[in-house]
Amino acid sequence: MPVFYSVVARGTVVLCDYASRSGNFERVTLSLLSNVPRYNTKISYSADQYMVHVLVETPFTYLCIADEYFSKERAYQFLLEIKRRFCAGSIYQRAQNARAYELRREFSLVLKNEMDYISSSRIAQLEGEVTEVKGIMTENIEKVLQRGEHLDILQERSSLLENTAGTFKYSSRRLRQKMWWQHAKLWALLICILLVILIVIIVALLWQQRIDIQKRQYFCTLMC
């Protein structure tokens, strides 16, 4: 899961949080909040094998701790959505004077759902894989430069990085096509079901009409 922990705070007061796994996230967060700027800004920090992304919209701070290969763009998209959900309800007014963790029970489920969504997205997974490969290749290239290896090796590894990016674009396109076909199959199935129901209704009406005609013919025969 790329996003492991998320927080909404007022200054250094943590109002609500949610963690998808165990770790020293609260300790890291509390130490960072005292150093976060008090003006509107976006900023990222490195902490061990994690990246901490912060969105400040005075007086509140929206923070998440993610995998080091999780892109900043998607991290800030996540924080902006958290901010939108937080400011949309009555909880925003209560947060002005709320005590530490007072809003955890009400808003932690929102944090969890948004974390699950952005972390389980197939596109996010592919992007994370590409970013991971880019990080590995960058590290390898730096080692090559330090050892003074030949330029043709660098060109070969750069080509591999470009091919990886192309694979990501292809996988994304295949995913969109697959989703479109799934929707098309669903609509086709619904239309077939409706047609079957319509045919059954028509057959039932015709059968009932035939029975009525036979009854009338029988009564006419008796009368004669």
Coordinates of N, CA and C in Angstrom, one line a residue:
M1 N 0.9 -1.2 0.0 CA 0.0 0.0 0.0 C 0.9 1.2 0.0
P2 N 0.9 2.1 -1.1 CA 1.8 3.2 -1.1 C 1.6 4.2 0.0
V3 N 0.4 4.5 0.4 CA 0.1 5.5 1.5 C -0.1 4.7 2.8
F4 N 0.7 4.9 3.8 CA 0.6 4.1 5.0 C 0.0 4.9 6.2
Y5 N 0.0 6.2 6.2 CA -0.5 7.0 7.3 C -0.9 8.3 6.8
S6 N -2.0 8.8 7.4 CA -2.5 10.2 7.0 C -3.0 10.9 8.3
V7 N -2.9 12.2 8.2 CA -3.2 13.0 9.4 C -3.8 14.3 9.0
V8 N -4.7 14.8 9.8 CA -5.2 16.2 9.7 C -4.9 16.8 11.1
A9 N -4.2 18.0 11.0 CA -3.7 18.6 12.3 C -4.0 20.1 12.2
R10 N -4.1 20.7 13.4 CA -4.2 22.1 13.6 C -3.0 22.6 14.3
G11 N -2.0 23.1 13.6 CA -0.7 23.4 14.2 C 0.0 22.2 14.5
T12 N 0.3 22.0 15.8 CA 1.0 20.8 16.3 C 0.0 19.8 16.9
V13 N -1.3 20.1 16.9 CA -2.4 19.3 17.5 C -2.9 18.4 16.4
V14 N -2.8 17.1 16.6 CA -3.3 16.1 15.7 C -4.8 15.9 16.0
L15 N -5.6 16.2 15.0 CA -7.1 16.1 15.2 C -7.6 14.7 14.9
C16 N -7.1 14.1 13.8 CA -7.5 12.7 13.5 C -6.4 12.1 12.6
D17 N -6.3 10.8 12.6 CA -5.3 10.1 11.9 C -5.7 8.7 11.6
Y18 N -5.0 8.1 10.7 CA -5.3 6.7 10.4 C -4.0 6.0 9.8
A19 N -3.7 4.8 10.3 CA -2.5 4.1 9.9 C -3.0 2.7 9.3
S20 N -2.5 2.4 8.2 CA -2.8 1.1 7.6 C -1.9 0.0 8.0
R21 N -0.8 0.3 8.7 CA 0.2 -0.6 9.2 C 0.9 -0.1 10.4
S22 N 1.5 -0.9 11.1 CA 2.2 -0.5 12.3 C 3.5 0.2 12.0
G23 N 4.0 1.1 12.8 CA 5.2 1.8 12.6 C 5.3 3.0 13.5
N24 N 6.4 3.8 13.4 CA 6.6 4.9 14.3 C 6.0 6.2 13.7
F25 N 4.9 6.1 13.0 CA 4.4 7.2 12.2 C 4.0 8.4 13.1
E26 N 3.3 8.1 14.2 CA 2.9 9.2 15.1 C 4.1 10.0 15.6
R27 N 5.2 9.3 16.0 CA 6.3 10.0 16.5 C 7.0 10.8 15.4
V28 N 7.1 10.3 14.2 CA 7.6 11.1 13.1 C 6.8 12.3 12.8
T29 N 5.4 12.1 12.8 CA 4.5 13.2 12.5 C 4.6 14.3 13.6
L30 N 4.6 13.9 14.9 CA 4.7 14.9 15.9 C 6.0 15.7 15.8
S31 N 7.1 15.1 15.5 CA 8.4 15.8 15.4 C 8.4 16.7 14.2
L32 N 7.7 16.3 13.1 CA 7.7 17.2 11.9 C 6.7 18.4 12.0
L33 N 5.6 18.2 12.7 CA 4.6 19.2 12.8 C 5.1 20.5 13.4
S34 N 6.1 20.4 14.3 CA 6.6 21.6 15.0 C 7.5 22.3 14.0
N35 N 8.0 21.7 12.9 CA 8.8 22.4 11.9 C 8.1 22.7 10.6
V36 N 6.9 22.4 10.5 CA 6.1 22.7 9.3 C 5.8 24.2 9.2
P37 N 6.0 24.8 8.0 CA 5.7 26.2 7.9 C 4.2 26.5 8.3
R38 N 4.0 27.7 8.8 CA 2.7 28.2 9.2 C 2.0 29.0 8.1
Y39 N 2.4 28.9 6.9 CA 1.8 29.6 5.8 C 1.4 28.5 4.7
N40 N 0.5 28.9 3.8 CA 0.0 27.9 2.8 C 1.1 27.5 1.9
T41 N 1.4 26.2 1.9 CA 2.5 25.6 1.1 C 2.3 24.1 0.9
K42 N 3.1 23.6 0.0 CA 3.3 22.1 -0.2 C 4.8 21.8 0.1
I43 N 5.0 20.8 0.8 CA 6.4 20.4 1.1 C 6.5 18.9 1.4
S44 N 7.7 18.3 1.0 CA 7.9 16.9 1.2 C 9.2 16.7 2.0
Y45 N 9.2 15.7 2.8 CA 10.4 15.3 3.6 C 10.7 13.9 3.4
S46 N 12.0 13.5 3.6 CA 12.4 12.1 3.5 C 12.6 11.7 5.0
A47 N 12.1 10.5 5.3 CA 12.2 9.9 6.6 C 12.4 8.4 6.5
D48 N 13.7 8.0 6.7 CA 14.0 6.6 6.5 C 13.7 6.1 5.1
Q49 N 12.9 5.1 5.0 CA 12.5 4.6 3.7 C 11.1 5.2 3.2
Y50 N 10.7 6.2 3.9 CA 9.4 6.8 3.6 C 9.6 8.2 3.1
M51 N 8.5 8.7 2.5 CA 8.4 10.1 2.1 C 7.2 10.7 2.8
V52 N 7.4 11.9 3.5 CA 6.3 12.6 4.1 C 5.9 13.8 3.3
H53 N 4.6 13.8 2.9 CA 4.1 14.9 2.1 C 3.2 15.7 2.9
V54 N 3.3 17.0 2.8 CA 2.5 18.0 3.7 C 1.9 19.0 2.8
L55 N 0.6 19.3 3.1 CA -0.2 20.3 2.5 C -0.7 21.2 3.6
V56 N -0.2 22.5 3.6 CA -0.6 23.4 4.6 C -1.6 24.4 4.0
E57 N -2.8 24.4 4.7 CA -3.9 25.4 4.3 C -4.3 26.0 5.7
T58 N -3.7 27.1 6.1 CA -3.9 27.7 7.4 C -5.4 27.7 7.8
P59 N -5.7 27.3 9.0 CA -4.8 26.9 10.1 C -4.5 25.3 10.1
F60 N -4.9 24.6 9.1 CA -4.8 23.2 9.2 C -3.7 22.6 8.3
T61 N -3.2 21.5 8.7 CA -2.1 20.8 8.0 C -2.6 19.4 7.6
Y62 N -2.5 19.0 6.4 CA -2.8 17.7 5.9 C -1.5 17.0 5.5
L63 N -1.3 15.8 6.1 CA -0.1 15.1 6.0 C -0.3 13.6 5.7
C64 N 0.6 13.1 4.9 CA 0.6 11.6 4.7 C 2.0 11.1 4.6
I65 N 2.2 9.9 5.0 CA 3.4 9.2 4.9 C 3.3 8.0 3.9
A66 N 4.1 8.0 2.9 CA 3.9 7.1 1.7 C 5.3 6.4 1.4
D67 N 5.1 5.4 0.6 CA 6.3 4.7 0.1 C 7.2 5.7 -0.6
E68 N 8.5 5.5 -0.5 CA 9.5 6.5 -1.1 C 9.4 6.5 -2.6
Y69 N 8.8 5.5 -3.3 CA 8.6 5.5 -4.7 C 7.3 6.0 -5.2
F70 N 6.4 6.3 -4.2 CA 5.1 6.9 -4.6 C 5.2 8.3 -5.0
S71 N 4.7 8.7 -6.2 CA 4.9 10.0 -6.8 C 4.3 11.1 -6.0
K72 N 5.0 12.2 -6.0 CA 4.5 13.4 -5.3 C 3.2 13.9 -5.8
E73 N 3.0 13.8 -7.1 CA 1.8 14.3 -7.8 C 0.6 13.6 -7.2
R74 N 0.6 12.2 -7.1 CA -0.5 11.5 -6.6 C -0.6 11.7 -5.1
A75 N 0.5 11.9 -4.4 CA 0.4 12.2 -2.9 C -0.4 13.5 -2.7
Y76 N -0.1 14.5 -3.5 CA -0.7 15.8 -3.3 C -2.2 15.7 -3.8
Q77 N -2.5 14.9 -4.8 CA -3.9 14.7 -5.2 C -4.7 14.1 -4.0
F78 N -4.0 13.1 -3.3 CA -4.7 12.5 -2.2 C -4.9 13.5 -1.1
L79 N -3.9 14.4 -0.8 CA -4.1 15.4 0.3 C -5.1 16.4 -0.1
L80 N -5.2 16.8 -1.3 CA -6.2 17.8 -1.7 C -7.6 17.2 -1.6
E81 N -7.8 15.9 -1.9 CA -9.1 15.3 -1.7 C -9.4 15.2 -0.2
I82 N -8.5 14.9 0.6 CA -8.7 14.9 2.1 C -9.1 16.3 2.6
K83 N -8.4 17.3 2.1 CA -8.8 18.6 2.4 C -10.2 19.0 2.0
R84 N -10.6 18.6 0.8 CA -12.0 18.8 0.3 C -13.0 18.2 1.1
R85 N -12.8 16.9 1.5 CA -13.7 16.2 2.3 C -13.8 16.8 3.7
F86 N -12.7 17.2 4.2 CA -12.6 17.8 5.6 C -13.4 19.1 5.7
C87 N -13.2 19.9 4.6 CA -13.8 21.3 4.6 C -15.3 21.3 4.2
A88 N -15.7 20.1 3.7 CA -17.1 20.1 3.1 C -18.2 20.0 4.2
G89 N -17.8 19.4 5.3 CA -18.8 19.1 6.4 C -18.7 20.0 7.6
S90 N -19.6 19.8 8.5 CA -19.6 20.6 9.8 C -18.4 20.3 10.6
I91 N -17.7 19.3 10.3 CA -16.5 18.9 11.1 C -15.4 20.0 11.0
Y92 N -15.4 20.8 9.9 CA -14.5 21.9 9.7 C -14.6 22.9 10.8
Q93 N -15.8 23.3 11.1 CA -16.1 24.3 12.2 C -15.7 23.8 13.5
R94 N -16.0 22.6 13.8 CA -15.6 22.0 15.1 C -14.1 21.9 15.3
A95 N -13.4 21.7 14.1 CA -12.0 21.5 14.2 C -11.3 22.7 14.7
Q96 N -11.9 23.9 14.6 CA -11.3 25.1 15.0 C -10.8 25.1 16.5
N97 N -11.6 24.4 17.3 CA -11.3 24.4 18.7 C -11.2 22.9 19.3
A98 N -11.2 22.0 18.4 CA -11.1 20.6 18.9 C -9.8 20.2 19.6
R99 N -9.9 19.3 20.5 CA -8.7 18.8 21.2 C -8.0 17.7 20.4
A100 N -6.9 17.3 20.9 CA -6.1 16.3 20.2 C -6.9 15.0 20.0
Y101 N -6.9 14.5 18.8 CA -7.5 13.2 18.4 C -9.1 13.2 18.7
E102 N -9.6 14.4 18.9 CA -11.1 14.4 19.2 C -11.9 14.0 18.0
L103 N -11.4 14.2 16.8 CA -12.2 14.0 15.5 C -11.8 12.6 14.9
R104 N -11.0 11.8 15.6 CA -10.5 10.6 15.0 C -11.6 9.6 14.7
R105 N -12.6 9.5 15.6 CA -13.7 8.6 15.4 C -14.5 8.9 14.2
E106 N -14.7 10.2 13.9 CA -15.6 10.7 12.9 C -14.9 10.7 11.5
F107 N -13.6 11.0 11.5 CA -13.0 11.3 10.2 C -12.0 10.2 9.8
S108 N -11.6 9.3 10.7 CA -10.6 8.3 10.4 C -11.1 7.4 9.3
L109 N -12.4 7.1 9.2 CA -13.0 6.2 8.1 C -12.8 6.9 6.8
V110 N -12.9 8.2 6.7 CA -12.7 8.9 5.4 C -11.2 8.8 5.0
L111 N -10.3 8.9 6.0 CA -8.9 8.8 5.7 C -8.6 7.4 5.2
K112 N -9.2 6.4 5.8 CA -9.0 5.0 5.4 C -9.5 4.7 4.0
N113 N -10.7 5.2 3.7 CA -11.3 4.9 2.4 C -10.5 5.6 1.3
E114 N -10.0 6.8 1.5 CA -9.2 7.5 0.5 C -7.9 6.9 0.3
M115 N -7.3 6.4 1.4 CA -6.0 5.7 1.4 C -6.2 4.4 0.6
D116 N -7.2 3.6 0.8 CA -7.5 2.4 0.1 C -7.7 2.7 -1.4
Y117 N -8.4 3.7 -1.7 CA -8.7 4.0 -3.1 C -7.4 4.4 -3.9
I118 N -6.6 5.3 -3.3 CA -5.4 5.7 -4.1 C -4.3 4.7 -4.1
S119 N -4.4 3.8 -3.1 CA -3.3 2.7 -3.0 C -3.7 1.5 -3.8
S120 N -5.0 1.2 -4.0 CA -5.4 0.0 -4.7 C -5.5 0.3 -6.2
S121 N -5.5 1.5 -6.6 CA -5.6 1.8 -8.1 C -4.6 1.1 -8.9
R122 N -5.0 0.5 -10.0 CA -4.1 -0.2 -10.9 C -3.1 0.7 -11.5
I123 N -3.6 1.9 -11.9 CA -2.7 2.9 -12.5 C -1.6 3.3 -11.5
A124 N -2.0 3.5 -10.2 CA -1.1 3.9 -9.2 C 0.0 2.8 -9.0
Q125 N -0.5 1.5 -9.1 CA 0.4 0.4 -9.0 C 1.5 0.4 -10.1
L126 N 1.0 0.6 -11.3 CA 1.9 0.6 -12.5 C 2.8 1.8 -12.4
E127 N 2.3 2.9 -11.9 CA 3.2 4.1 -11.8 C 4.2 3.9 -10.7
G128 N 3.8 3.2 -9.6 CA 4.8 2.9 -8.6 C 5.9 2.0 -9.1
E129 N 5.5 1.0 -9.9 CA 6.5 0.1 -10.5 C 7.5 0.8 -11.4
V130 N 7.0 1.7 -12.2 CA 7.8 2.5 -13.1 C 8.8 3.4 -12.3
T131 N 8.2 4.1 -11.3 CA 9.0 4.9 -10.4 C 10.1 4.2 -9.7
E132 N 9.7 3.0 -9.3 CA 10.7 2.1 -8.6 C 11.9 1.8 -9.5
V133 N 11.5 1.4 -10.8 CA 12.5 1.0 -11.7 C 13.4 2.2 -12.0
K134 N 12.8 3.4 -12.2 CA 13.6 4.6 -12.4 C 14.5 4.9 -11.3
G135 N 14.1 4.7 -10.1 CA 15.0 4.9 -8.9 C 16.1 4.0 -8.9
I136 N 15.9 2.7 -9.3 CA 17.0 1.7 -9.3 C 17.9 2.1 -10.4
M137 N 17.4 2.4 -11.6 CA 18.3 2.7 -12.7 C 19.1 4.0 -12.4
T138 N 18.5 5.0 -11.8 CA 19.3 6.2 -11.5 C 20.4 5.9 -10.5
E139 N 20.1 5.0 -9.5 CA 21.1 4.6 -8.6 C 22.3 3.9 -9.3
N140 N 21.9 3.0 -10.2 CA 22.9 2.2 -10.9 C 23.7 3.1 -11.8
I141 N 23.1 4.1 -12.4 CA 23.9 5.0 -13.3 C 24.9 5.8 -12.5
E142 N 24.4 6.2 -11.3 CA 25.4 7.0 -10.4 C 26.6 6.1 -10.1
K143 N 26.3 4.8 -9.8 CA 27.4 3.9 -9.5 C 28.3 3.7 -10.7
V144 N 27.7 3.6 -11.9 CA 28.5 3.5 -13.1 C 29.4 4.7 -13.3
L145 N 28.9 5.9 -13.1 CA 29.7 7.1 -13.3 C 30.8 7.1 -12.3
Q146 N 30.6 6.7 -11.1 CA 31.7 6.6 -10.1 C 32.8 5.7 -10.5
R147 N 32.4 4.6 -11.1 CA 33.4 3.6 -11.5 C 34.0 3.9 -12.8
G148 N 33.5 4.9 -13.5 CA 34.0 5.3 -14.8 C 33.8 4.3 -15.9
E149 N 32.7 3.6 -15.9 CA 32.4 2.6 -17.0 C 32.1 3.3 -18.3
H150 N 32.1 2.5 -19.4 CA 32.0 3.0 -20.7 C 30.6 3.7 -21.0
L151 N 30.6 4.6 -21.9 CA 29.4 5.4 -22.2 C 28.4 4.5 -22.9
D152 N 28.7 3.5 -23.6 CA 27.8 2.6 -24.3 C 26.9 1.9 -23.3
I153 N 27.4 1.6 -22.1 CA 26.6 0.9 -21.0 C 25.6 1.9 -20.5
L154 N 25.9 3.1 -20.4 CA 25.0 4.1 -19.9 C 23.8 4.3 -21.0
Q155 N 24.2 4.3 -22.2 CA 23.2 4.4 -23.3 C 22.2 3.2 -23.3
E156 N 22.8 2.0 -23.0 CA 21.9 0.8 -23.0 C 21.0 0.9 -21.8
R157 N 21.4 1.3 -20.7 CA 20.5 1.4 -19.5 C 19.5 2.5 -19.6
S158 N 19.9 3.6 -20.3 CA 18.9 4.7 -20.6 C 17.8 4.2 -21.5
S159 N 18.2 3.4 -22.5 CA 17.2 2.8 -23.4 C 16.2 1.9 -22.6
L160 N 16.8 1.1 -21.7 CA 15.9 0.3 -20.9 C 14.9 1.1 -20.1
L161 N 15.4 2.2 -19.6 CA 14.5 3.1 -18.8 C 13.3 3.7 -19.7
E162 N 13.7 4.0 -20.9 CA 12.7 4.5 -21.9 C 11.7 3.4 -22.2
N163 N 12.2 2.2 -22.4 CA 11.3 1.0 -22.7 C 10.3 0.8 -21.5
T164 N 10.8 1.0 -20.3 CA 10.0 0.8 -19.1 C 8.8 1.8 -19.1
A165 N 9.2 3.0 -19.5 CA 8.1 4.0 -19.5 C 7.1 3.7 -20.6
G166 N 7.6 3.2 -21.8 CA 6.7 2.8 -22.8 C 5.8 1.6 -22.4
T167 N 6.3 0.7 -21.6 CA 5.5 -0.4 -21.1 C 4.4 0.1 -20.2
F168 N 4.7 1.1 -19.4 CA 3.7 1.7 -18.5 C 2.6 2.3 -19.3
K169 N 2.9 3.0 -20.4 CA 1.8 3.6 -21.2 C 1.0 2.6 -21.8
Y170 N 1.6 1.5 -22.3 CA 0.9 0.4 -23.0 C 0.0 -0.3 -22.0
S171 N 0.5 -0.5 -20.8 CA -0.3 -1.2 -19.7 C -1.5 -0.3 -19.4
S172 N -1.3 1.0 -19.3 CA -2.5 1.9 -19.0 C -3.5 1.8 -20.1
R173 N -3.1 1.8 -21.3 CA -4.0 1.8 -22.4 C -4.8 0.5 -22.4
R174 N -4.1 -0.7 -22.2 CA -4.8 -2.0 -22.1 C -5.8 -2.0 -21.0
L175 N -5.5 -1.4 -19.9 CA -6.4 -1.3 -18.8 C -7.7 -0.6 -19.1
R176 N -7.5 0.6 -19.8 CA -8.7 1.4 -20.2 C -9.5 0.6 -21.2
Q177 N -8.9 -0.1 -22.1 CA -9.6 -0.9 -23.1 C -10.4 -2.1 -22.4
K178 N -9.8 -2.7 -21.5 CA -10.4 -3.8 -20.7 C -11.6 -3.3 -20.0
M179 N -11.5 -2.2 -19.3 CA -12.7 -1.6 -18.6 C -13.8 -1.3 -19.6
W180 N -13.5 -0.7 -20.8 CA -14.5 -0.4 -21.7 C -15.3 -1.6 -22.2
W181 N -14.5 -2.7 -22.5 CA -15.2 -4.0 -22.9 C -16.0 -4.6 -21.8
Q182 N -15.6 -4.4 -20.5 CA -16.4 -4.9 -19.4 C -17.8 -4.2 -19.4
H183 N -17.7 -2.9 -19.6 CA -19.0 -2.1 -19.6 C -19.9 -2.5 -20.8
A184 N -19.2 -2.7 -21.9 CA -20.0 -3.1 -23.1 C -20.7 -4.5 -22.9
K185 N -19.9 -5.4 -22.3 CA -20.5 -6.7 -22.1 C -21.7 -6.7 -21.1
L186 N -21.5 -5.8 -20.1 CA -22.6 -5.7 -19.1 C -23.9 -5.1 -19.8
W187 N -23.7 -4.1 -20.6 CA -24.9 -3.5 -21.3 C -25.5 -4.6 -22.3
A188 N -24.7 -5.4 -23.0 CA -25.2 -6.4 -23.9 C -26.0 -7.4 -23.1
L189 N -25.5 -7.8 -21.9 CA -26.2 -8.8 -21.1 C -27.6 -8.2 -20.6
L190 N -27.6 -7.0 -20.2 CA -28.8 -6.4 -19.8 C -29.9 -6.3 -20.9
I191 N -29.4 -6.0 -22.1 CA -30.3 -5.9 -23.3 C -30.9 -7.3 -23.6
C192 N -30.0 -8.3 -23.5 CA -30.5 -9.7 -23.8 C -31.5 -10.1 -22.7
I193 N -31.3 -9.8 -21.5 CA -32.3 -10.2 -20.4 C -33.6 -9.5 -20.7
L194 N -33.6 -8.2 -21.1 CA -34.8 -7.5 -21.4 C -35.5 -8.1 -22.6
L195 N -34.8 -8.5 -23.6 CA -35.4 -9.1 -24.8 C -36.1 -10.4 -24.4
V196 N -35.4 -11.2 -23.6 CA -36.0 -12.5 -23.1 C -37.3 -12.3 -22.4
I197 N -37.3 -11.3 -21.5 CA -38.5 -11.0 -20.7 C -39.6 -10.6 -21.6
L198 N -39.3 -9.7 -22.6 CA -40.3 -9.2 -23.6 C -40.8 -10.4 -24.4
I199 N -40.0 -11.3 -24.8 CA -40.5 -12.5 -25.6 C -41.4 -13.3 -24.8
V200 N -41.0 -13.6 -23.5 CA -41.9 -14.4 -22.6 C -43.2 -13.8 -22.4
I201 N -43.3 -12.4 -22.3 CA -44.5 -11.7 -22.1 C -45.4 -11.9 -23.4
I202 N -44.8 -11.7 -24.5 CA -45.5 -11.8 -25.8 C -46.1 -13.2 -26.0
V203 N -45.2 -14.2 -25.7 CA -45.7 -15.6 -25.9 C -46.8 -15.9 -24.9
A204 N -46.7 -15.4 -23.7 CA -47.8 -15.7 -22.7 C -49.1 -15.0 -23.2
L205 N -49.0 -13.8 -23.7 CA -50.2 -13.1 -24.2 C -50.9 -13.9 -25.4
L206 N -50.0 -14.3 -26.3 CA -50.5 -15.1 -27.5 C -51.2 -16.4 -27.0
W207 N -50.5 -17.1 -26.1 CA -51.1 -18.3 -25.6 C -52.4 -18.1 -24.9
Q208 N -52.5 -17.0 -24.1 CA -53.8 -16.7 -23.4 C -54.9 -16.4 -24.5
Q209 N -54.5 -15.7 -25.5 CA -55.4 -15.3 -26.6 C -55.9 -16.6 -27.3
R210 N -55.1 -17.5 -27.5 CA -55.5 -18.8 -28.2 C -56.4 -19.6 -27.3
I211 N -56.2 -19.6 -26.0 CA -57.1 -20.3 -25.1 C -58.5 -19.7 -25.1
D212 N -58.5 -18.3 -25.1 CA -59.8 -17.6 -25.1 C -60.6 -17.9 -26.4
I213 N -59.9 -18.0 -27.5 CA -60.5 -18.3 -28.8 C -61.1 -19.7 -28.8
Q214 N -60.3 -20.7 -28.2 CA -60.8 -22.0 -28.1 C -62.0 -22.2 -27.2
K215 N -62.0 -21.4 -26.1 CA -63.2 -21.4 -25.2 C -64.4 -20.9 -25.9
R216 N -64.3 -19.8 -26.7 CA -65.4 -19.3 -27.4 C -65.9 -20.3 -28.4
Q217 N -65.0 -20.9 -29.1 CA -65.4 -21.9 -30.1 C -66.2 -23.1 -29.5
Y218 N -65.7 -23.5 -28.3 CA -66.4 -24.6 -27.6 C -67.8 -24.2 -27.2
F219 N -67.9 -23.0 -26.6 CA -69.3 -22.5 -26.2 C -70.2 -22.4 -27.4
C220 N -69.7 -21.9 -28.5 CA -70.5 -21.8 -29.7 C -71.0 -23.2 -30.2
T221 N -70.1 -24.2 -30.1 CA -70.5 -25.5 -30.5 C -71.6 -26.1 -29.6
L222 N -71.5 -25.8 -28.3 CA -72.6 -26.2 -27.3 C -73.9 -25.5 -27.6
M223 N -73.8 -24.3 -28.0 CA -75.1 -23.5 -28.2 C -75.8 -24.0 -29.5
C224 N -75.0 -24.4 -30.5 CA -75.6 -24.9 -31.7 C -76.1 -26.3 -31.5

